[in-house]
XYZ file of C-alpha atoms in Angstrom:
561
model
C -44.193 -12.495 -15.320
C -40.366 -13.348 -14.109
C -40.122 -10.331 -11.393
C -42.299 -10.584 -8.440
C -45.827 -8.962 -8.324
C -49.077 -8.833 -6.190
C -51.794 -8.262 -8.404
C -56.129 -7.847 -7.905
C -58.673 -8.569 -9.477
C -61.923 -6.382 -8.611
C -65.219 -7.939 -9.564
C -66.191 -10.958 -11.720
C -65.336 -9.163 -14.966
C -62.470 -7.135 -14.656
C -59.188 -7.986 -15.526
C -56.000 -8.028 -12.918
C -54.180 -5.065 -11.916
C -51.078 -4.544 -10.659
C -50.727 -3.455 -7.124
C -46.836 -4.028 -6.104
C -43.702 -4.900 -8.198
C -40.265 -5.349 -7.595
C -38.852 -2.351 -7.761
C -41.844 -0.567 -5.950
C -43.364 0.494 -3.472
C -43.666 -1.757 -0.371
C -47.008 -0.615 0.563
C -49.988 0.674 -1.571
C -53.253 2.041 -1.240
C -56.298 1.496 -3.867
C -59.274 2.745 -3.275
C -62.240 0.396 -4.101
C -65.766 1.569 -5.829
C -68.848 0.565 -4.077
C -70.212 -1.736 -7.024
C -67.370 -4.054 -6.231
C -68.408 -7.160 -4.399
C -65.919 -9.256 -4.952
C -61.858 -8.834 -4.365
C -59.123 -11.456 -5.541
C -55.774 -10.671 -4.548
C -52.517 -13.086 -6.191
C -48.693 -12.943 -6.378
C -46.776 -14.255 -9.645
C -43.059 -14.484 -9.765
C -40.389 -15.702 -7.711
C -40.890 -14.286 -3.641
C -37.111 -14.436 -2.705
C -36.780 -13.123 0.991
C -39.963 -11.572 1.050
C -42.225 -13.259 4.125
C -45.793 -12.851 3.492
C -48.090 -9.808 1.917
C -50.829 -8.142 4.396
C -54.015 -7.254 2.923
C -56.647 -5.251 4.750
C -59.220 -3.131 3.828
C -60.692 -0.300 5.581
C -64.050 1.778 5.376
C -65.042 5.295 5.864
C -64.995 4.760 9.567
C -61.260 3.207 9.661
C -62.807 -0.223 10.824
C -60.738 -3.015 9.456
C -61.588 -5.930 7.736
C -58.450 -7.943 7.727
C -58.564 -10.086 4.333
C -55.675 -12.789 4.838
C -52.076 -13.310 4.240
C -50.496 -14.236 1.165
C -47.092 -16.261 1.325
C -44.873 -18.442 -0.623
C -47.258 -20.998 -0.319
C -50.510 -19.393 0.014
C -50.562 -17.115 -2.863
C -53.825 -16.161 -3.780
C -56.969 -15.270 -1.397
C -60.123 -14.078 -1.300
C -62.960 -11.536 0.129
C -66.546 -11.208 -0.929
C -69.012 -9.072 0.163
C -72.463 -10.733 2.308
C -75.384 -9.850 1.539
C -75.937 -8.187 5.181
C -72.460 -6.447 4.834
C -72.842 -2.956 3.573
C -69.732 -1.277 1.566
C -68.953 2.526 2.489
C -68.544 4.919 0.170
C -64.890 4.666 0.465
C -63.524 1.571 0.886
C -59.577 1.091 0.772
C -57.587 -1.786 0.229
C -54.512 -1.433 1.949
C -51.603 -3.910 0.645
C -48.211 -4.484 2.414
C -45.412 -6.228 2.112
C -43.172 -7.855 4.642
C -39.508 -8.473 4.576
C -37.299 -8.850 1.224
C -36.092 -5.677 -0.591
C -38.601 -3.409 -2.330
C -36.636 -0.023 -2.396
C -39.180 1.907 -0.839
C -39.097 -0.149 2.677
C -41.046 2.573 4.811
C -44.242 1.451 5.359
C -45.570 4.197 7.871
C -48.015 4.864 5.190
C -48.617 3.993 1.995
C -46.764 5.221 -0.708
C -49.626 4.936 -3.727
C -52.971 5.932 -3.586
C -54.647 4.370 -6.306
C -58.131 4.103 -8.283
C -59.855 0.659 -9.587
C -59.953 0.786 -13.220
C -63.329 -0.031 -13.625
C -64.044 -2.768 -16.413
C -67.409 -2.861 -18.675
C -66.751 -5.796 -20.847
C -67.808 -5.319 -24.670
C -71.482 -6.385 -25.893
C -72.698 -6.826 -22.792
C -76.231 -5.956 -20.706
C -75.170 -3.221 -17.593
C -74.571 -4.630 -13.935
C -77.340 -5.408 -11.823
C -77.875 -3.437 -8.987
C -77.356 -4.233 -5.375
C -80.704 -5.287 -4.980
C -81.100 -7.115 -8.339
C -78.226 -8.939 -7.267
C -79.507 -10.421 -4.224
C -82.733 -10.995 -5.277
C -80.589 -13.309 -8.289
C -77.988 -14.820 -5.759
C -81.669 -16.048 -3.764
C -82.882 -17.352 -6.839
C -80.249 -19.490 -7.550
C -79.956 -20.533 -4.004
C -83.137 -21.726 -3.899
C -82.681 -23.711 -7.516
C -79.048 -25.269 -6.158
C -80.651 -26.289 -2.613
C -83.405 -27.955 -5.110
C -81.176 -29.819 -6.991
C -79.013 -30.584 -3.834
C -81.837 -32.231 -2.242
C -82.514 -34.634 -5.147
C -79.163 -35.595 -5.387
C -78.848 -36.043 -1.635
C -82.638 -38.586 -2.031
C -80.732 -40.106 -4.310
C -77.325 -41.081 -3.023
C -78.029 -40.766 0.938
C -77.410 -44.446 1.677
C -74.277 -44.843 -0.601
C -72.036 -42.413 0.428
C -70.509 -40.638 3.776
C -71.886 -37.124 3.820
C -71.793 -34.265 6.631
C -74.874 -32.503 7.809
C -76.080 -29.615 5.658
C -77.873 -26.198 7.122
C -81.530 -26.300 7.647
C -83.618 -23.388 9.356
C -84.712 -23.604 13.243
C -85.728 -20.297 14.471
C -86.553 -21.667 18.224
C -84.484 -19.204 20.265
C -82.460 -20.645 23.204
C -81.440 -18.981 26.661
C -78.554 -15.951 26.037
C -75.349 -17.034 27.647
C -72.396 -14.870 27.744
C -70.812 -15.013 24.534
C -73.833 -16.315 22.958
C -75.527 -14.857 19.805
C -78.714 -15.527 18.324
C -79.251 -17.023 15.219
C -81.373 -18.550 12.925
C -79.942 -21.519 11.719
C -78.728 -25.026 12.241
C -74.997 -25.787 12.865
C -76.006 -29.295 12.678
C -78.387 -31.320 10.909
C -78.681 -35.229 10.237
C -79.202 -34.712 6.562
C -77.024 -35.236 4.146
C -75.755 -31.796 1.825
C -75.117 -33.500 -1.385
C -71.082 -32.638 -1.062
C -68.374 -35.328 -1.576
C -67.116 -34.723 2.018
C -67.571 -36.578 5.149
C -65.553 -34.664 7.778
C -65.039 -31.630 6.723
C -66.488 -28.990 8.978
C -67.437 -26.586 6.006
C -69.802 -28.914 5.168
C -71.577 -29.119 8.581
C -73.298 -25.584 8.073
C -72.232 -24.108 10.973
C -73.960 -20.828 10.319
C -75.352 -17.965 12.919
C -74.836 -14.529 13.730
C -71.474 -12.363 13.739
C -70.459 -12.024 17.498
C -71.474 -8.203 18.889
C -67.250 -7.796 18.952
C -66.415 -8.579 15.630
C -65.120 -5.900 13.931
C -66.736 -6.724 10.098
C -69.692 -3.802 9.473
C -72.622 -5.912 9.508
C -76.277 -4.145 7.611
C -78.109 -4.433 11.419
C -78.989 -2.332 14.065
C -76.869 -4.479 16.473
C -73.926 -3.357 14.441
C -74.614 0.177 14.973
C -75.247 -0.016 18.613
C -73.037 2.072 20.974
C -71.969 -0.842 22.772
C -69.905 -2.603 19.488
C -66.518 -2.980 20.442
C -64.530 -1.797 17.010
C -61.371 -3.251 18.568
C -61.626 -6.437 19.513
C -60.774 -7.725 22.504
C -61.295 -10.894 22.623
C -61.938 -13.997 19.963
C -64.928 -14.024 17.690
C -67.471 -17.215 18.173
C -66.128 -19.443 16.277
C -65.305 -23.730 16.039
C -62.952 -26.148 14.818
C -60.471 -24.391 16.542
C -57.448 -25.124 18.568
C -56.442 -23.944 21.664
C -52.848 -24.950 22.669
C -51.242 -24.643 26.103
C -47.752 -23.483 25.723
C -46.651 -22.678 29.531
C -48.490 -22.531 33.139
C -49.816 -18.949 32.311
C -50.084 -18.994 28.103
C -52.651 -20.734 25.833
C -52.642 -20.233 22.401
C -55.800 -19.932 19.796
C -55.339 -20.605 16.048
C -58.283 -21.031 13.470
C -61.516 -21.672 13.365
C -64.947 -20.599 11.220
C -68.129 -18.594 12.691
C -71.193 -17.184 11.145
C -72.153 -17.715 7.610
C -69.269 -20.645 6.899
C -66.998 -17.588 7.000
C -63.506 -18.315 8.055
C -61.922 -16.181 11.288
C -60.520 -13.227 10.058
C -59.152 -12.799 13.785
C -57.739 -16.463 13.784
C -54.819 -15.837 16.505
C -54.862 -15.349 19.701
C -52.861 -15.239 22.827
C -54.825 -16.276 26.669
C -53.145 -15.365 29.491
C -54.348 -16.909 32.487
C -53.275 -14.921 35.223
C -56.081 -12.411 34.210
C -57.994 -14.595 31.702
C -56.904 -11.826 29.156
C -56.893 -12.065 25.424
C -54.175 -10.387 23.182
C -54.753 -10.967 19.442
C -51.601 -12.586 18.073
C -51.775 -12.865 14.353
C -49.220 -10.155 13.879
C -47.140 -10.933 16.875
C -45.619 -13.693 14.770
C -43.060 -13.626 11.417
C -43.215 -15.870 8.796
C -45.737 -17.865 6.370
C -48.835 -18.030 8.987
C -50.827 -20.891 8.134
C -54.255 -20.467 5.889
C -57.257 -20.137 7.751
C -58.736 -23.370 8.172
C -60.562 -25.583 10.698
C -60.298 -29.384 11.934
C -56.979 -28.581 12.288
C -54.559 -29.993 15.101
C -52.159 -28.033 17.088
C -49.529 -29.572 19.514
C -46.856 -28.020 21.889
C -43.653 -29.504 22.187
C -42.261 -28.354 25.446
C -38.641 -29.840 25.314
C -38.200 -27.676 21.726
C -40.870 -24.659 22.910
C -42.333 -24.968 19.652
C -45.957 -25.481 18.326
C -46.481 -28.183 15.722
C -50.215 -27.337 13.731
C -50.868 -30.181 10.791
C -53.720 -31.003 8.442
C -56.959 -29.187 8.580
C -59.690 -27.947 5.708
C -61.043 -24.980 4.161
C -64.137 -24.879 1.919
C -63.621 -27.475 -1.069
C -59.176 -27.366 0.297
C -57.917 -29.645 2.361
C -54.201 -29.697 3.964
C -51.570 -31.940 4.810
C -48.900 -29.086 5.642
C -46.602 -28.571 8.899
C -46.562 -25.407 10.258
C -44.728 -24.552 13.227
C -44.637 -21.458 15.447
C -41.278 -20.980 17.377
C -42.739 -19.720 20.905
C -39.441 -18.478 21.754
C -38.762 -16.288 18.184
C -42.243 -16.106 17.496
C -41.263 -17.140 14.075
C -43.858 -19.116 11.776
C -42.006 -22.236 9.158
C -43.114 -24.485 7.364
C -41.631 -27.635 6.564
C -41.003 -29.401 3.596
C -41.670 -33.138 4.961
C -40.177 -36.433 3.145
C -42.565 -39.599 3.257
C -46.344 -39.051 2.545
C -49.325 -38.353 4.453
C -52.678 -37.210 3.346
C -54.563 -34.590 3.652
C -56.350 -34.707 6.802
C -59.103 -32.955 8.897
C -60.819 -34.228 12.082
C -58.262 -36.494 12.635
C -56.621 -36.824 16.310
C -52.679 -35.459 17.324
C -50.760 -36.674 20.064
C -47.584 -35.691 20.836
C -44.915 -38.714 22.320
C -41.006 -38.364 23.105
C -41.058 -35.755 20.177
C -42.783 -37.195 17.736
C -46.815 -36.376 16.333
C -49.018 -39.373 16.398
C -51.569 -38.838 13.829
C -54.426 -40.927 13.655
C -57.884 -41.291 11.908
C -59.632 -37.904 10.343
C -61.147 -37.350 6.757
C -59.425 -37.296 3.560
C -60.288 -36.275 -0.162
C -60.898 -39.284 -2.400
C -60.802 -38.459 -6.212
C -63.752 -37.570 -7.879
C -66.777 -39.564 -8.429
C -66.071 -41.346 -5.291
C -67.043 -39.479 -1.817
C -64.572 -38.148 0.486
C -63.635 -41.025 3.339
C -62.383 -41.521 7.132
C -59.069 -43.190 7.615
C -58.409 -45.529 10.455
C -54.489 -44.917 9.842
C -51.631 -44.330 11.966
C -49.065 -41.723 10.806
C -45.584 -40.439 12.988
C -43.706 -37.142 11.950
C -40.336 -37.125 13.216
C -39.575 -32.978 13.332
C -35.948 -33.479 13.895
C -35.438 -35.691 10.440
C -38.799 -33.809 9.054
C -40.014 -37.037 7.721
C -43.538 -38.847 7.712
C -43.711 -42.364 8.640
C -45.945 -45.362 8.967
C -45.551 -47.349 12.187
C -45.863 -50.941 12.202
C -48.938 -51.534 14.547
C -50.321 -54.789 15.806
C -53.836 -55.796 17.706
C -57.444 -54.933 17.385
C -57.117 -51.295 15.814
C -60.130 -48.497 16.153
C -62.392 -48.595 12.742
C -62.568 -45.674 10.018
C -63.469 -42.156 11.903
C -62.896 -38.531 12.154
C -64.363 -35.850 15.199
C -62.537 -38.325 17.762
C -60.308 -37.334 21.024
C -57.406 -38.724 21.933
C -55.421 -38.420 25.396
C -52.123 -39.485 26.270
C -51.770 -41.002 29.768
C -48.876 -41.645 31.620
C -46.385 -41.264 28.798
C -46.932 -44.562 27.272
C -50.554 -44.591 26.110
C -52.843 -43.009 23.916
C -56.578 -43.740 24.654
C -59.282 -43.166 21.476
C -62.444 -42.176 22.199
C -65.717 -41.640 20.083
C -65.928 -40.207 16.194
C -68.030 -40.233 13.346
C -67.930 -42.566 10.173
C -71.060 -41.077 8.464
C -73.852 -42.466 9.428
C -72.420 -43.633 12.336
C -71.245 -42.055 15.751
C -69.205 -44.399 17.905
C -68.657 -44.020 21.805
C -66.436 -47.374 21.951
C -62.678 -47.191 23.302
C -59.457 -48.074 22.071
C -56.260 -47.984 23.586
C -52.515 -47.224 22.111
C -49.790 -49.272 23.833
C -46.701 -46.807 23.401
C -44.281 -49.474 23.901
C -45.454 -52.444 22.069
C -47.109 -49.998 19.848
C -50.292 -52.433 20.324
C -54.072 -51.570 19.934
C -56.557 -53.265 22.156
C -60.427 -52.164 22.656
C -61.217 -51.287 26.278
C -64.003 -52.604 27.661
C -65.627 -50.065 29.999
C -67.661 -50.173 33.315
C -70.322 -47.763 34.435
C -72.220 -45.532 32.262
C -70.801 -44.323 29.064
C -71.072 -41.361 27.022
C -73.740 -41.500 24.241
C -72.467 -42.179 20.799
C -70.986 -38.724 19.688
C -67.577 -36.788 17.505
C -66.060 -33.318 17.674
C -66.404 -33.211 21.271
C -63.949 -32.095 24.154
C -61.364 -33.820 25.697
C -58.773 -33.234 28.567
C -56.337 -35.251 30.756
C -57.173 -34.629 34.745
C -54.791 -37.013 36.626
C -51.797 -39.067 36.063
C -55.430 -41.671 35.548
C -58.295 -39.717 34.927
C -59.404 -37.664 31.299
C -62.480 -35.714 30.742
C -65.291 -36.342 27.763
C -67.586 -33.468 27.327
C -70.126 -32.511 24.592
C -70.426 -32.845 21.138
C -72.590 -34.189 18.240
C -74.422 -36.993 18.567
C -75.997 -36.646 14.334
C -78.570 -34.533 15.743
C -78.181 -32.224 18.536
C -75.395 -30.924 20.642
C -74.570 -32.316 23.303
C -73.762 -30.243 26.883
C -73.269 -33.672 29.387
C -69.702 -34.442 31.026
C -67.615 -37.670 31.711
C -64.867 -39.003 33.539
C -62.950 -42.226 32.870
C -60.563 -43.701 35.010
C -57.762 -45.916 33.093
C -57.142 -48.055 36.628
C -60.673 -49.002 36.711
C -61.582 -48.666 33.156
C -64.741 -46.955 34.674
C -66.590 -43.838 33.488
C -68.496 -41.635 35.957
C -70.982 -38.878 34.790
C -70.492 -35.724 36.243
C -71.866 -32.436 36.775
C -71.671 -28.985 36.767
C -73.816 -25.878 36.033
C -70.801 -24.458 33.986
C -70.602 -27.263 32.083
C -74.411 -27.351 31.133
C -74.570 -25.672 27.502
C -74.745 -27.707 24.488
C -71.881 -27.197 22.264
C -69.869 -29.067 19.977
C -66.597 -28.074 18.057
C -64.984 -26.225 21.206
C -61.876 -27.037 22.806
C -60.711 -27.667 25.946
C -57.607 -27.880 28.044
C -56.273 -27.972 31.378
C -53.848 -25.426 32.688
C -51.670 -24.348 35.919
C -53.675 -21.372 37.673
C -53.767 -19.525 40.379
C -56.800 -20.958 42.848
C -59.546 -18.694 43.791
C -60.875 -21.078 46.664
C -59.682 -23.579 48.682
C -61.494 -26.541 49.074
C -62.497 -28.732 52.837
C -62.746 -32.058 52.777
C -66.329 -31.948 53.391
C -66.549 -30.218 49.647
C -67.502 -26.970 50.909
C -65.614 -23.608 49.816
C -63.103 -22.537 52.728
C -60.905 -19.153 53.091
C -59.153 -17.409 49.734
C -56.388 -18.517 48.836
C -54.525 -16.479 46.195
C -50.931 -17.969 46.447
C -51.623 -21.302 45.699
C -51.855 -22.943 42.488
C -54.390 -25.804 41.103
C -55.078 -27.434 37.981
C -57.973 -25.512 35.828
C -60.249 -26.708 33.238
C -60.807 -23.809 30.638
C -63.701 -24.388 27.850
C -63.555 -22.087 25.099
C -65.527 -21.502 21.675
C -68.337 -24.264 19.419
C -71.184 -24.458 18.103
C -74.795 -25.304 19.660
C -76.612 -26.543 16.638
C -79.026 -23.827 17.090
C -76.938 -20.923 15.327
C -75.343 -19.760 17.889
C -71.615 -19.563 18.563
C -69.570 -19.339 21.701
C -66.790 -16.901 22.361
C -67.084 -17.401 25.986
C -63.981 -18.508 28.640
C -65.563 -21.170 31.056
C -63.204 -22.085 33.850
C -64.138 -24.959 35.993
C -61.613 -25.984 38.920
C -59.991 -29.701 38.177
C -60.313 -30.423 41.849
C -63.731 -29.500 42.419
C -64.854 -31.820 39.112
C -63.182 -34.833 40.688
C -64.514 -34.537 44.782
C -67.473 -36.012 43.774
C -65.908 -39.104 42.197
């Protein structure tokens, strides 16, 4: 296979096909038989200019289920069917290609409309049906969950392992942008997996959000009120959401129900409405694989967005992507020096550089995955990874942790998780002498907890909220002042649901109210601007994932204080 080719593989017995070749078409059609569960879709041969390949496929009713990308460095993906999903009679998988030279370059519609060659291997019994195929898939379930839970009795207190799913059908209160659900995204037992960080592992598991556009076999699916469009993100966590200018956030990544991976994993937030536009085509260029722990940092002298590290299933990442806010142009860069692959790990960005420190990483096999208590530096201008030299009393092995920079010259590290540990202790970066030193703390401090939020306030003051403590989510709220060294507990009915895996930022926005000095709500004003807390996306523990917007005004948090 010299020329270039996208080929699929339908089912677990038949044999690849050919979709697109060289000289082709640029865009194809193949229409998929309902006995197909499975789809694997691969390129072979050199990609020249060619950017990425779109695959989508569409039902009866035109609804989209948006597979993934494939690009010169993610070439080969994957889409199976749930059991609660429900094919149509007519299911099409739509293939396109995007930039390079294909001869037919009009991709209006496609130019092939093609039929799956259906396999029947030689000598063997016929396919089980639908049914017989769940009922099989349960069965062996049930006999892997057995033997996961003997192996778990067995190594629990020798190596680091990340909660596994477990069944709690207690319903909570319905927020907005809440969904009920079944099962745990947390649990303090181990799963048996070699991985102690990576958020695949944590079961976060629960119900497809009433938006998302995936057919699901309910009757909340077939509801009038179903949005087929979306119009706003999924649930999801593990996300990032990254501030690029006083009225633009953007949203990459993430997983929601069923340890299923985004399929709408871009998104532009504009504040001056609170609107969503989804962004995953707005942008050329190798998009990075879905994936979640991931980091994502904006670089406001170069307008670019640098998004490192992350994992995905039994994958984990040390790439560089970044997005060019200006072209809206996706690269990826081929880095000297070594790093490796990281999720849960913490990002800061300093006079240019990324500051990299802690998260999970893949050990080789028998040994279980571990958390690093290393400190790695990109330089993007010589695309090189370094190790700093770093003196003092550094933070121990952890992943899930926050970091803030404050006042330009320090980098304060809070929290994390070092299986079976959670840590609420402090550590502060000197950026100049490039010195740790452990900060002791007055007042009340957060409980021990990782993947919660995080957000500078003040020139002196950052924000703690949420997260996992081992067992539950967390939904309480923290200030700390660097002058003082003090934390303060705060709150705020906004700020009162459990949730763990969101993110949160703070951003320029117009102010709805102004405040008196005696803390009470005064006249509208509409032309000024304040600082705004905005909470979006996690996890609850209880199966239920968050697609809400919470906006909390900075000022009113800190009157109180």
């Amino acid at each position: 296979m010299d020329e270039f080719g996208v080929y699929a593989v339908f089912g677990v017995n038949s044999p690849p096909q050919r979709l697109l070749c060289a000289d082709g078409s640029s865009k194809v059609a193949v229409a998929v038989p309902p006995t197909v569960r499975q789809v694997v879709l691969f390129s072979s041969g050199p990609w020249g200019e060619r950017i990425c390949v779109n695959a989508e496929l569409d039902d009866a009713d035109r609804i989209p289920i948006t597979i993934g990308k494939l690009t010169p460095y993610n070439k080969c993906l994957s889409w199976e069917q749930w059991e609660e999903e429900t094919w149509m009679d007519s299911v099409t998988l739509i293939v396109t290609v995007e930039g390079g030279n294909l001869g037919k370059l009009d991709c209006s519609e496609p130019e092939l409309i093609l039929a799956v060659k259906e396999y029947t291997p030689k000598d063997t019994v016929a396919p089980l049906s639908a049914r017989e195929l769940n009922i099989k898939r349960k069965r062996e379930q049930i006999v892997e969950e057995d033997c996961d839970e003997k192996k778990v009795a067995k190594r629990r207190d020798q190596e680091n392992v990340f909660p596994s799913v477990t069944e709690k059908t207690t319903p909570l209160r319905k927020v907005r942008g809440q969904n009920k659900g079944g099962q745990k995204l947390f649990s303090n037992e181990g799963d048996g997996t070699k991985t102690k960080g990576a958020g695949e592992t944590q079961g976060i598991v629960g119900r497809t959000p009433p938006q998302s556009a995936v057919r699901m076999k309910s009757k909340q699916a077939k509801t009038p009120t179903q949005s087929v469009t979306l119009v706003s993100p999924s649930g999801r966590w593990g996300q990032t959401l990254c501030p690029i200018d006083a009225q633009t956030a953007i949203l990459i990544g993430g997983q929601g129900s069923r340890m299923q991976f985004c399929k709408d994993p871009m998104w532009k937030l504009c504040t001056e409405d609170m609107s969503w536009v989804a962004a995953e085509t707005m942008a050329e260029g190798p998009t990075p694989e879905a994936r979640i722990g991931h980091t994502a940092v904006y670089d406001p002298d170069s307008r670019r967005i640098f998004v490192f590290g992350g994992s995905k299933n039994k994958k984990w990442f040390n790439d560089v992507h970044i997005l060019d806010t200006q072209s809206w142009k996706w690269t990826m860069v081929e880095a000297q020096g070594k790093v490796p692959p990281l999720a849960y790990h913490s990002c800061s960005m300093f006079r240019g550089e990324l500051f990299v420190l802690g998260g999970v990483f893949p050990r080789p096999n028998p040994e279980p995955d571990g958390c690093s208590d290393s400190l790695y530096i990109f330089d993007p201008h010589l695309s090189i990874w370094y190790q700093p030299i770093v003196t003092g009393e550094s933070p121990s092995p952890r992943s899930g942790h926050s970091a803030c920079v404050m006042q330009e010259r320090k980098i304060y590290v809070f929290g994390g998780w070092d299986t079976p540990v959670c840590y609420n202790d402090m550590y502060m970066l000197d950026l100049g002498l490039m010195e740790f030193s452990a900060v002791k703390t007055n007042g009340k401090a957060p409980s021990p907890r990782s993947w919660h939020g995080s957000a500078v306030l003040s020139d002196t003051q950052f924000l703690i909220h949420g997260g996992y403590n081992g067992n539950n989510a967390l939904s309480d709220t923290f200030i700390f002042d660097i002058d003082t060294n003090s934390w303060t507990e705060v709150t705020h009915p906004q700020l009162s649901i459990p949730r763990a895996g969101h993110s949160i930022i703070t951003m320029e926005t117009a102010s709805r109210y102004r405040f008196s000095e005696e803390g009470e709500d005064a006249d509208v004003d509409a032309g000024s601007v304040s600082r705004t807390l905005l909470v979006f996306g996690g996890g609850d523990n209880e199966g239920n994932f968050y697609s809400d917007l919470t906006t909390v005004a900075v000022e009113e948090l800190l009157r109180d204080i």
